[in-house]
CSV table of C-alpha atoms in Angstrom, one decimal:
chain,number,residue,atom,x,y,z
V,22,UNK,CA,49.3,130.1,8.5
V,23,UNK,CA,52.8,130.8,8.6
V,24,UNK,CA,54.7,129.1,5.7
V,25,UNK,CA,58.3,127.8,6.0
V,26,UNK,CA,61.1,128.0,3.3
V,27,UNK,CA,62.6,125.3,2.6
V,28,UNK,CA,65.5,124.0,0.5
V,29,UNK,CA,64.9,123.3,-2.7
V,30,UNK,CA,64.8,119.7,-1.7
V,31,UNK,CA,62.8,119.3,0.6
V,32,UNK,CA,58.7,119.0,0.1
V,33,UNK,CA,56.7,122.0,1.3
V,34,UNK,CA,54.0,120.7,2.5
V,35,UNK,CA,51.5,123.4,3.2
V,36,UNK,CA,48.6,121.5,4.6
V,37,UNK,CA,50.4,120.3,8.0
V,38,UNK,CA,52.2,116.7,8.4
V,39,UNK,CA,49.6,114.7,9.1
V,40,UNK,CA,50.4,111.4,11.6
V,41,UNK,CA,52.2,108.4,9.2
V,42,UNK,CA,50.0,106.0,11.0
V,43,UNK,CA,46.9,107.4,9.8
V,44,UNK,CA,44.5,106.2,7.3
V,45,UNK,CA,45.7,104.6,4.1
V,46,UNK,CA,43.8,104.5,0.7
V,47,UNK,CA,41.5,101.5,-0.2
V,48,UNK,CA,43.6,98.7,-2.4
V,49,UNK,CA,43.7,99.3,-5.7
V,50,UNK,CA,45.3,97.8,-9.0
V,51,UNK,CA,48.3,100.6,-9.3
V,52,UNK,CA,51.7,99.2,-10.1
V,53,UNK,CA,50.1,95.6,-10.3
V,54,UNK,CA,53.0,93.2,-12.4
V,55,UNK,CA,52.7,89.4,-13.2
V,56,UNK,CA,53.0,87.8,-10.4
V,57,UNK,CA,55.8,85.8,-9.5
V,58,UNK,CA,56.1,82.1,-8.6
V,59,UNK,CA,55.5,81.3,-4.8
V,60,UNK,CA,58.8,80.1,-3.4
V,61,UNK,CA,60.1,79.7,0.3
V,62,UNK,CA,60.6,83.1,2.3
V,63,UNK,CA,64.2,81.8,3.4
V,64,UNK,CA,65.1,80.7,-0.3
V,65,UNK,CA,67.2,83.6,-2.5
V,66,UNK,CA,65.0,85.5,-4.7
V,67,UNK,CA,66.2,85.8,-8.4
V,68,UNK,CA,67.5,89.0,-9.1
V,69,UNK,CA,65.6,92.3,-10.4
V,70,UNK,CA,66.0,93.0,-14.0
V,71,UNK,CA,68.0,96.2,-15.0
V,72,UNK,CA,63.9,97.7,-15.9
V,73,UNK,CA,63.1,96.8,-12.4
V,74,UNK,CA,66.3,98.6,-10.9
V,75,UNK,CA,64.2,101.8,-11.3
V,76,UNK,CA,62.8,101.9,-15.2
V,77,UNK,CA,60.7,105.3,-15.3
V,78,UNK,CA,57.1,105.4,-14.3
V,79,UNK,CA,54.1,106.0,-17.0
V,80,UNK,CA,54.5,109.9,-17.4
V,81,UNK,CA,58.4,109.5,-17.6
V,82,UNK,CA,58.5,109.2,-13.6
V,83,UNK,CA,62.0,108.3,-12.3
V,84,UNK,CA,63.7,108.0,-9.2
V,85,UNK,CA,66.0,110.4,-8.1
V,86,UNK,CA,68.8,111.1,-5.3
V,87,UNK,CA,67.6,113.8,-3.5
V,88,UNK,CA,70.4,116.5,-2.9
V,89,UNK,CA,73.7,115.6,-0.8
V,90,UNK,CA,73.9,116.6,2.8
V,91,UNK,CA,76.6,116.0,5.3
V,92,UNK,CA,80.4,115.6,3.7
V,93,UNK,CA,81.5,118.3,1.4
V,94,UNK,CA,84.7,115.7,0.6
V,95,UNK,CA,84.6,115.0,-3.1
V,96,UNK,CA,85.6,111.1,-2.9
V,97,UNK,CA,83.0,110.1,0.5
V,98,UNK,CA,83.8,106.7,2.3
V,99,UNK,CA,80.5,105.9,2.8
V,100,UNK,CA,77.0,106.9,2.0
V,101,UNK,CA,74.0,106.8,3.8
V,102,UNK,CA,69.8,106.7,2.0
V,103,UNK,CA,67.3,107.7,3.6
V,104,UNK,CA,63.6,106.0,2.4
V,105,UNK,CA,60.7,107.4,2.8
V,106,UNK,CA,57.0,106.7,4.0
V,107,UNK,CA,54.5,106.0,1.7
V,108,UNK,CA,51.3,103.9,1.5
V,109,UNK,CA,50.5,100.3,0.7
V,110,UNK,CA,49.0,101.4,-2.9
V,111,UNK,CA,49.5,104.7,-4.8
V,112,UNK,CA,50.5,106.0,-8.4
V,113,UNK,CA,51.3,109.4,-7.4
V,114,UNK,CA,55.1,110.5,-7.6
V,115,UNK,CA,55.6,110.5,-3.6
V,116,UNK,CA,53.8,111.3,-0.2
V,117,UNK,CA,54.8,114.9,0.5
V,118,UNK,CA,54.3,114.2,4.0
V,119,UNK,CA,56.5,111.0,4.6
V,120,UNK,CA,59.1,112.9,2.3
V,121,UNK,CA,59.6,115.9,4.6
V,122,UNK,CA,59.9,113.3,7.5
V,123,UNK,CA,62.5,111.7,5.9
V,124,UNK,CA,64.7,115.0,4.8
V,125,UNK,CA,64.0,116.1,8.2
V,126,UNK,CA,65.6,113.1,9.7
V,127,UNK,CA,68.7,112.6,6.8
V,128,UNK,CA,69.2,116.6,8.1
V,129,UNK,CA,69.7,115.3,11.4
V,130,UNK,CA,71.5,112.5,10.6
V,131,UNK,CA,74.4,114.4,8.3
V,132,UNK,CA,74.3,116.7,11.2
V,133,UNK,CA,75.2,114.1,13.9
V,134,UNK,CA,78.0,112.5,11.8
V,135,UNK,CA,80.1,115.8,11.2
V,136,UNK,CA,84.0,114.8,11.0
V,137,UNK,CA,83.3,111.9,9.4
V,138,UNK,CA,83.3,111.8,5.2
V,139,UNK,CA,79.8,110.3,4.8
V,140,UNK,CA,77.0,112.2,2.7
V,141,UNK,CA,73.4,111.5,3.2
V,142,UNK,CA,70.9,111.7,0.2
V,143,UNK,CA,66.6,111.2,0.2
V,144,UNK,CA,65.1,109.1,-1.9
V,145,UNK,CA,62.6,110.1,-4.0
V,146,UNK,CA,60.3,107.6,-5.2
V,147,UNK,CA,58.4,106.8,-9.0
V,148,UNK,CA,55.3,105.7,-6.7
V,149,UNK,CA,54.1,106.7,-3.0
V,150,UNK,CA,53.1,103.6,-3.4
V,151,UNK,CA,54.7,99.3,-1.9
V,152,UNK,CA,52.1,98.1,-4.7
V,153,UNK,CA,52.0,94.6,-4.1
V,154,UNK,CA,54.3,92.3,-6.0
V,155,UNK,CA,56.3,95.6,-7.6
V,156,UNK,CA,57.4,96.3,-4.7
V,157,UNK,CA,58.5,99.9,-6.2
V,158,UNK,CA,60.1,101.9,-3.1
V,159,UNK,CA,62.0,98.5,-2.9
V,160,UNK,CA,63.0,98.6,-6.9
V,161,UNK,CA,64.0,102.4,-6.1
V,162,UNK,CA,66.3,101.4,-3.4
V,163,UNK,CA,68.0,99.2,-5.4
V,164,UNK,CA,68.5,101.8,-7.9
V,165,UNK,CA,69.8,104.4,-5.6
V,166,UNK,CA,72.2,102.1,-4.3
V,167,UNK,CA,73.7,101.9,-7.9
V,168,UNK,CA,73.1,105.2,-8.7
V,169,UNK,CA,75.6,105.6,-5.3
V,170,UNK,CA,78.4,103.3,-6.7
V,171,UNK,CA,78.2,105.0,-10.1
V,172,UNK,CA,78.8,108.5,-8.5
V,173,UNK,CA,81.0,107.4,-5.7
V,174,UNK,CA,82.8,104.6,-6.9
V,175,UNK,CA,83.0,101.5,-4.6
V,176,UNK,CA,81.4,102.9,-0.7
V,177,UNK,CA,79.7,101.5,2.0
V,178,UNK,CA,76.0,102.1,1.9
V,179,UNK,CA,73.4,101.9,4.9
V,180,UNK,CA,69.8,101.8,4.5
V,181,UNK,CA,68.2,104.1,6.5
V,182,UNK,CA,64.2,103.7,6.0
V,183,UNK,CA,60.6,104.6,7.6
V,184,UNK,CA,57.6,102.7,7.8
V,185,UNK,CA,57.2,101.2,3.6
V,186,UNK,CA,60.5,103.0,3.1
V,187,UNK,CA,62.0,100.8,6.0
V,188,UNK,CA,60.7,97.2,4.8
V,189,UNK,CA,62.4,98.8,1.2
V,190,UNK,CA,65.3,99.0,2.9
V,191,UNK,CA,65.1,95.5,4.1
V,192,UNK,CA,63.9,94.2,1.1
V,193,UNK,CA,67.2,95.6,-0.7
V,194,UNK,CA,69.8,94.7,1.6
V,195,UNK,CA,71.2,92.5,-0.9
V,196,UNK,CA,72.5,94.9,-2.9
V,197,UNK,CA,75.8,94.2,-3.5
V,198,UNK,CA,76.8,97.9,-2.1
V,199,UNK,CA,74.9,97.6,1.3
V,200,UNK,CA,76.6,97.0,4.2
V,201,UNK,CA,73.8,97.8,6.8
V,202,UNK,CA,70.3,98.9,7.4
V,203,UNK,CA,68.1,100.5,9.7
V,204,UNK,CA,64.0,100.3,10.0
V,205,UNK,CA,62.3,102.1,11.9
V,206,UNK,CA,58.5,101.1,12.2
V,207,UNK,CA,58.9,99.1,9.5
V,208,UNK,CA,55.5,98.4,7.9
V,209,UNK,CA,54.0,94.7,6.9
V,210,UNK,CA,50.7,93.6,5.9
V,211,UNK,CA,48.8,90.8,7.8
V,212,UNK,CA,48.6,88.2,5.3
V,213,UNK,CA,44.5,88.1,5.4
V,214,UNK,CA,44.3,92.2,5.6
V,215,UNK,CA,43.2,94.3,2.5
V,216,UNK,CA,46.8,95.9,1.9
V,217,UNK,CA,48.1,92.2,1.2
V,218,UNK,CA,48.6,91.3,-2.2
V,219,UNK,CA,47.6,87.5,-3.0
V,220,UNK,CA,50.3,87.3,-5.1
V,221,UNK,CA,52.8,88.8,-2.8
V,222,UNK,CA,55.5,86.5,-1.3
V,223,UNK,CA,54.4,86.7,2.9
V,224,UNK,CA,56.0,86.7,5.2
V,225,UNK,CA,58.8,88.9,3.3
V,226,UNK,CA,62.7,87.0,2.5
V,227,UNK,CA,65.4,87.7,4.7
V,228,UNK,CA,68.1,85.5,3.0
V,229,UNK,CA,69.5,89.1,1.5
V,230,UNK,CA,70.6,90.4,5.1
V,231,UNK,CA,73.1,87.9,5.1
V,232,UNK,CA,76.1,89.4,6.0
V,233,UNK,CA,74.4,92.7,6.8
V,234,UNK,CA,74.1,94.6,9.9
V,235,UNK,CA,70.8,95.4,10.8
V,236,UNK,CA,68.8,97.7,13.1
V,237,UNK,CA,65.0,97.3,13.7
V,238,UNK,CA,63.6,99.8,16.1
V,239,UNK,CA,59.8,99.8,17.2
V,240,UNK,CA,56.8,101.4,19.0
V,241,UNK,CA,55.2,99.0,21.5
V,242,UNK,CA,52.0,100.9,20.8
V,243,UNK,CA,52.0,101.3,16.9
V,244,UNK,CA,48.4,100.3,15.8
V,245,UNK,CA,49.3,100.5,12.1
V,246,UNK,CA,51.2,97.8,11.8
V,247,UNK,CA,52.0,95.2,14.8
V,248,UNK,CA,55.5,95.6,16.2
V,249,UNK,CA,55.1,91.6,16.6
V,250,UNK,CA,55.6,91.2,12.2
V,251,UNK,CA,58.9,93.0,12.5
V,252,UNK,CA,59.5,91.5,16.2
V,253,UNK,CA,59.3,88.0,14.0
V,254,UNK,CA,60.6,88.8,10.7
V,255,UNK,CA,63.9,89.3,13.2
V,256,UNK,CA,63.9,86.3,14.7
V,257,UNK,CA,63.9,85.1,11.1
V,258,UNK,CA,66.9,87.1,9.9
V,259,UNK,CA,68.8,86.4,13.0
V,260,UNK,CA,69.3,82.6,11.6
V,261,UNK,CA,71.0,84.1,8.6
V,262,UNK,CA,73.3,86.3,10.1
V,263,UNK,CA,73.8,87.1,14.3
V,264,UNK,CA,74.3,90.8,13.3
V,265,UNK,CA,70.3,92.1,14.1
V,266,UNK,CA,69.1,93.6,16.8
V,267,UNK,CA,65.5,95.3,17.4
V,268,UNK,CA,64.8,97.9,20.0
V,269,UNK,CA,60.8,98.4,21.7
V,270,UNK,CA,60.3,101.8,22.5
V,271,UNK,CA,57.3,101.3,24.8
V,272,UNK,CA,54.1,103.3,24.9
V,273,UNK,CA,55.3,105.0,21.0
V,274,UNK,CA,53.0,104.4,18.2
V,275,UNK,CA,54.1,104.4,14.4
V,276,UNK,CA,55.3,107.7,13.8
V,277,UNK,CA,57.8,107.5,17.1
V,278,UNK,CA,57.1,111.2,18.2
V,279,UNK,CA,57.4,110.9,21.7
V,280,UNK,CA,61.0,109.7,21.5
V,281,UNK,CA,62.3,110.9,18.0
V,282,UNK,CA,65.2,112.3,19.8
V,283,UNK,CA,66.4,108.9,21.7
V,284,UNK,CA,65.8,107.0,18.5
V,285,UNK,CA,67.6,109.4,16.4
V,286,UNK,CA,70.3,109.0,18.4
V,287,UNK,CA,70.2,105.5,18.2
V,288,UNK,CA,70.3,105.6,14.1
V,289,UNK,CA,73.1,107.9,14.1
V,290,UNK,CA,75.1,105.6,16.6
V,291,UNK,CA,74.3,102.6,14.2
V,292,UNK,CA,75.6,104.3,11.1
V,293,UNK,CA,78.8,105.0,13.1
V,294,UNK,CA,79.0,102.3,14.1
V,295,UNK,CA,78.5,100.0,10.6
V,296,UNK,CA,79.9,102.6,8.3
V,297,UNK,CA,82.5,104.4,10.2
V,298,UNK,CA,84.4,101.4,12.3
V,299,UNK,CA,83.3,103.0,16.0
V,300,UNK,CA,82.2,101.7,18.7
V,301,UNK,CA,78.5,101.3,18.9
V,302,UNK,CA,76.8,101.9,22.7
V,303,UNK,CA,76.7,100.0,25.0
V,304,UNK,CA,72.9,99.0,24.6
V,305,UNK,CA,73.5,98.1,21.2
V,306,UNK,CA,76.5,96.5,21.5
V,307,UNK,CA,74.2,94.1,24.4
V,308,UNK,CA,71.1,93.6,21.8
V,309,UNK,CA,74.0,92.4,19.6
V,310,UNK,CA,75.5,89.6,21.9
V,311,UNK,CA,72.0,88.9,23.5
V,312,UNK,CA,70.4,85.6,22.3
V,313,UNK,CA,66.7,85.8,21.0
V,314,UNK,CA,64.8,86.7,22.3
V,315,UNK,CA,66.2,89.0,24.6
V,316,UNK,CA,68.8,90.9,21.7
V,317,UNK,CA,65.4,91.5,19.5
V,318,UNK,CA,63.5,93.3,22.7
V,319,UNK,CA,65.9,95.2,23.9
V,320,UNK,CA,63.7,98.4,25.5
V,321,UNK,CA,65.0,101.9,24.0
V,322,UNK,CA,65.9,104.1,27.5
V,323,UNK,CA,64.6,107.2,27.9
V,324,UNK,CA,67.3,109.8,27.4
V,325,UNK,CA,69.5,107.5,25.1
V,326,UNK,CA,72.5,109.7,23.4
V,327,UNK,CA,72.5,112.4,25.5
V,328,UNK,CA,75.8,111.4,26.5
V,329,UNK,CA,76.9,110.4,22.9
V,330,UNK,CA,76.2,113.8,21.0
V,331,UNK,CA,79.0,116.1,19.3
């Protein structure tokens, strides 16, 4: 097999990539915490700790930044994370796998927003693991976004996150640095399937995208987790704040191969858009003013951003 070089950042995963969807490990007891007192979905959830802000793993594990892309400015206006895949249980330091997705897509991403002073960074996970009540990719988002303010100073940050990285992102959109996010695929477990965590609060808050701006994009054929949990958990968030839309992109499945260019496009048009004061497309800027449920089904065209790249 032919291997690739690849920056120093990036994961080289020599045994292919397989499909995100695909099987997950059986439930286990990694990363289980006390669980927390069952409270309302809608009601604001007390805030993390400074150990749960990213506190290093058993071994000495701790999050990192991965390396900046995009903006050589030294003083950014804005900052963009990228979250990775991972699995509903896992101690392991990340999924190689979901990791290389998600440089390949920041890559992308710092590559469509040239001329604008934004840097993009990967986030690399203590766990590959969501892990019940720990919710650790969602305690590591929370620590990059500080990480962000300490290096930066006082920028806009958008949540860009995949599959467990993207209901991360969601779950972290109250950080006090985060003005927007985007999930694609974002994955949920059915309250009575074996990746749910009795202990877990279901369905998960949305009080902390108040204020926020947020993107949901979907496959219509996703078998890994139903397009209708994230389809609902907008309707949800759209009483908090009227700033959510949610795109279908019909007969895609989890991963979103068959249109990763049209929904690329549409992430880099969002963190325009939020970050950088344009004007967002015309599609988005109709999911926007559409009332549910028509704003939170809006179908992704075929071809979307041809017309909008650099």
């Amino acid at each position: 097999m032919v291997q690739r070089t690849l920056p120093e950042d990036a994961p080289n995963d020599r045994d292919g990539t397989p499909t995100p969807g695909g099987p997950r490990p059986a439930p286990g007891a990694d990363g289980a915490t006390v669980p927390e007192p069952t409270r309302s979905p809608d009601a604001p959830a007390p805030e993390p700790s400074p150990g749960e802000r990213g506190e290093p793993a058993p071994g000495g594990r701790a999050p990192r930044l991965g390396r900046a892309l995009g903006s050589t400015a030294s003083a950014p206006h804005a900052v963009v994370l990228v979250l990775a895949g991972g699995t509903p249980r896992g101690s392991r330091r990340r999924a190689p796998a979901a990791q290389a997705l998600a440089y390949s897509l920041a890559r992308r991403l710092a590559h469509g927003t040239r001329g604008e002073t934004l840097r993009t960074h990967t986030v690399h996970y203590r766990h590959s693991g969501w892990n019940g009540v720990a919710a650790h990719p969602a305690q590591d988002a929370r620590w990059a976004a500080d990480e962000v303010v300490r290096r930066y100073g006082d920028v806009a940050v958008c949540l860009v996150g995949m599959d467990v990285g993207a209901r991360a992102a969601l779950r972290a959109a109250g950080h006090p640095a985060v003005s927007s996010v985007v999930a694609l695929a974002p994955w949920f477990p059915e309250p009575d399937s074996p990746d749910a965590d009795p202990a877990e609060e279901l369905p998960d808050p949305v009080h902390q995208l108040a204020g926020r701006q947020v993107l949901i994009v979907h496959g219509s054929d996703d078998h890994h987790t139903d397009p209708d949990l994230s389809f609902r958990l907008a309707e949800r968030a759209r009483r908090t704040t009227s700033a959510v839309c949610r795109f279908e992109v019909h007969t895609d499945g989890h991963s979103l191969r068959q249109h990763h260019s049209e929904v690329t496009a549409l992430t880099r048009d969002f963190v325009l858009g939020s970050l950088c004061g344009r004007d967002f497309a015309r599609p988005v800027t109709d999911a926007f003013a559409a009332p549910p449920p028509l704003g939170l089904r809006m179908p992704l065209a075929a071809g979307f951003g041809r017309s909008l790249r650099p």
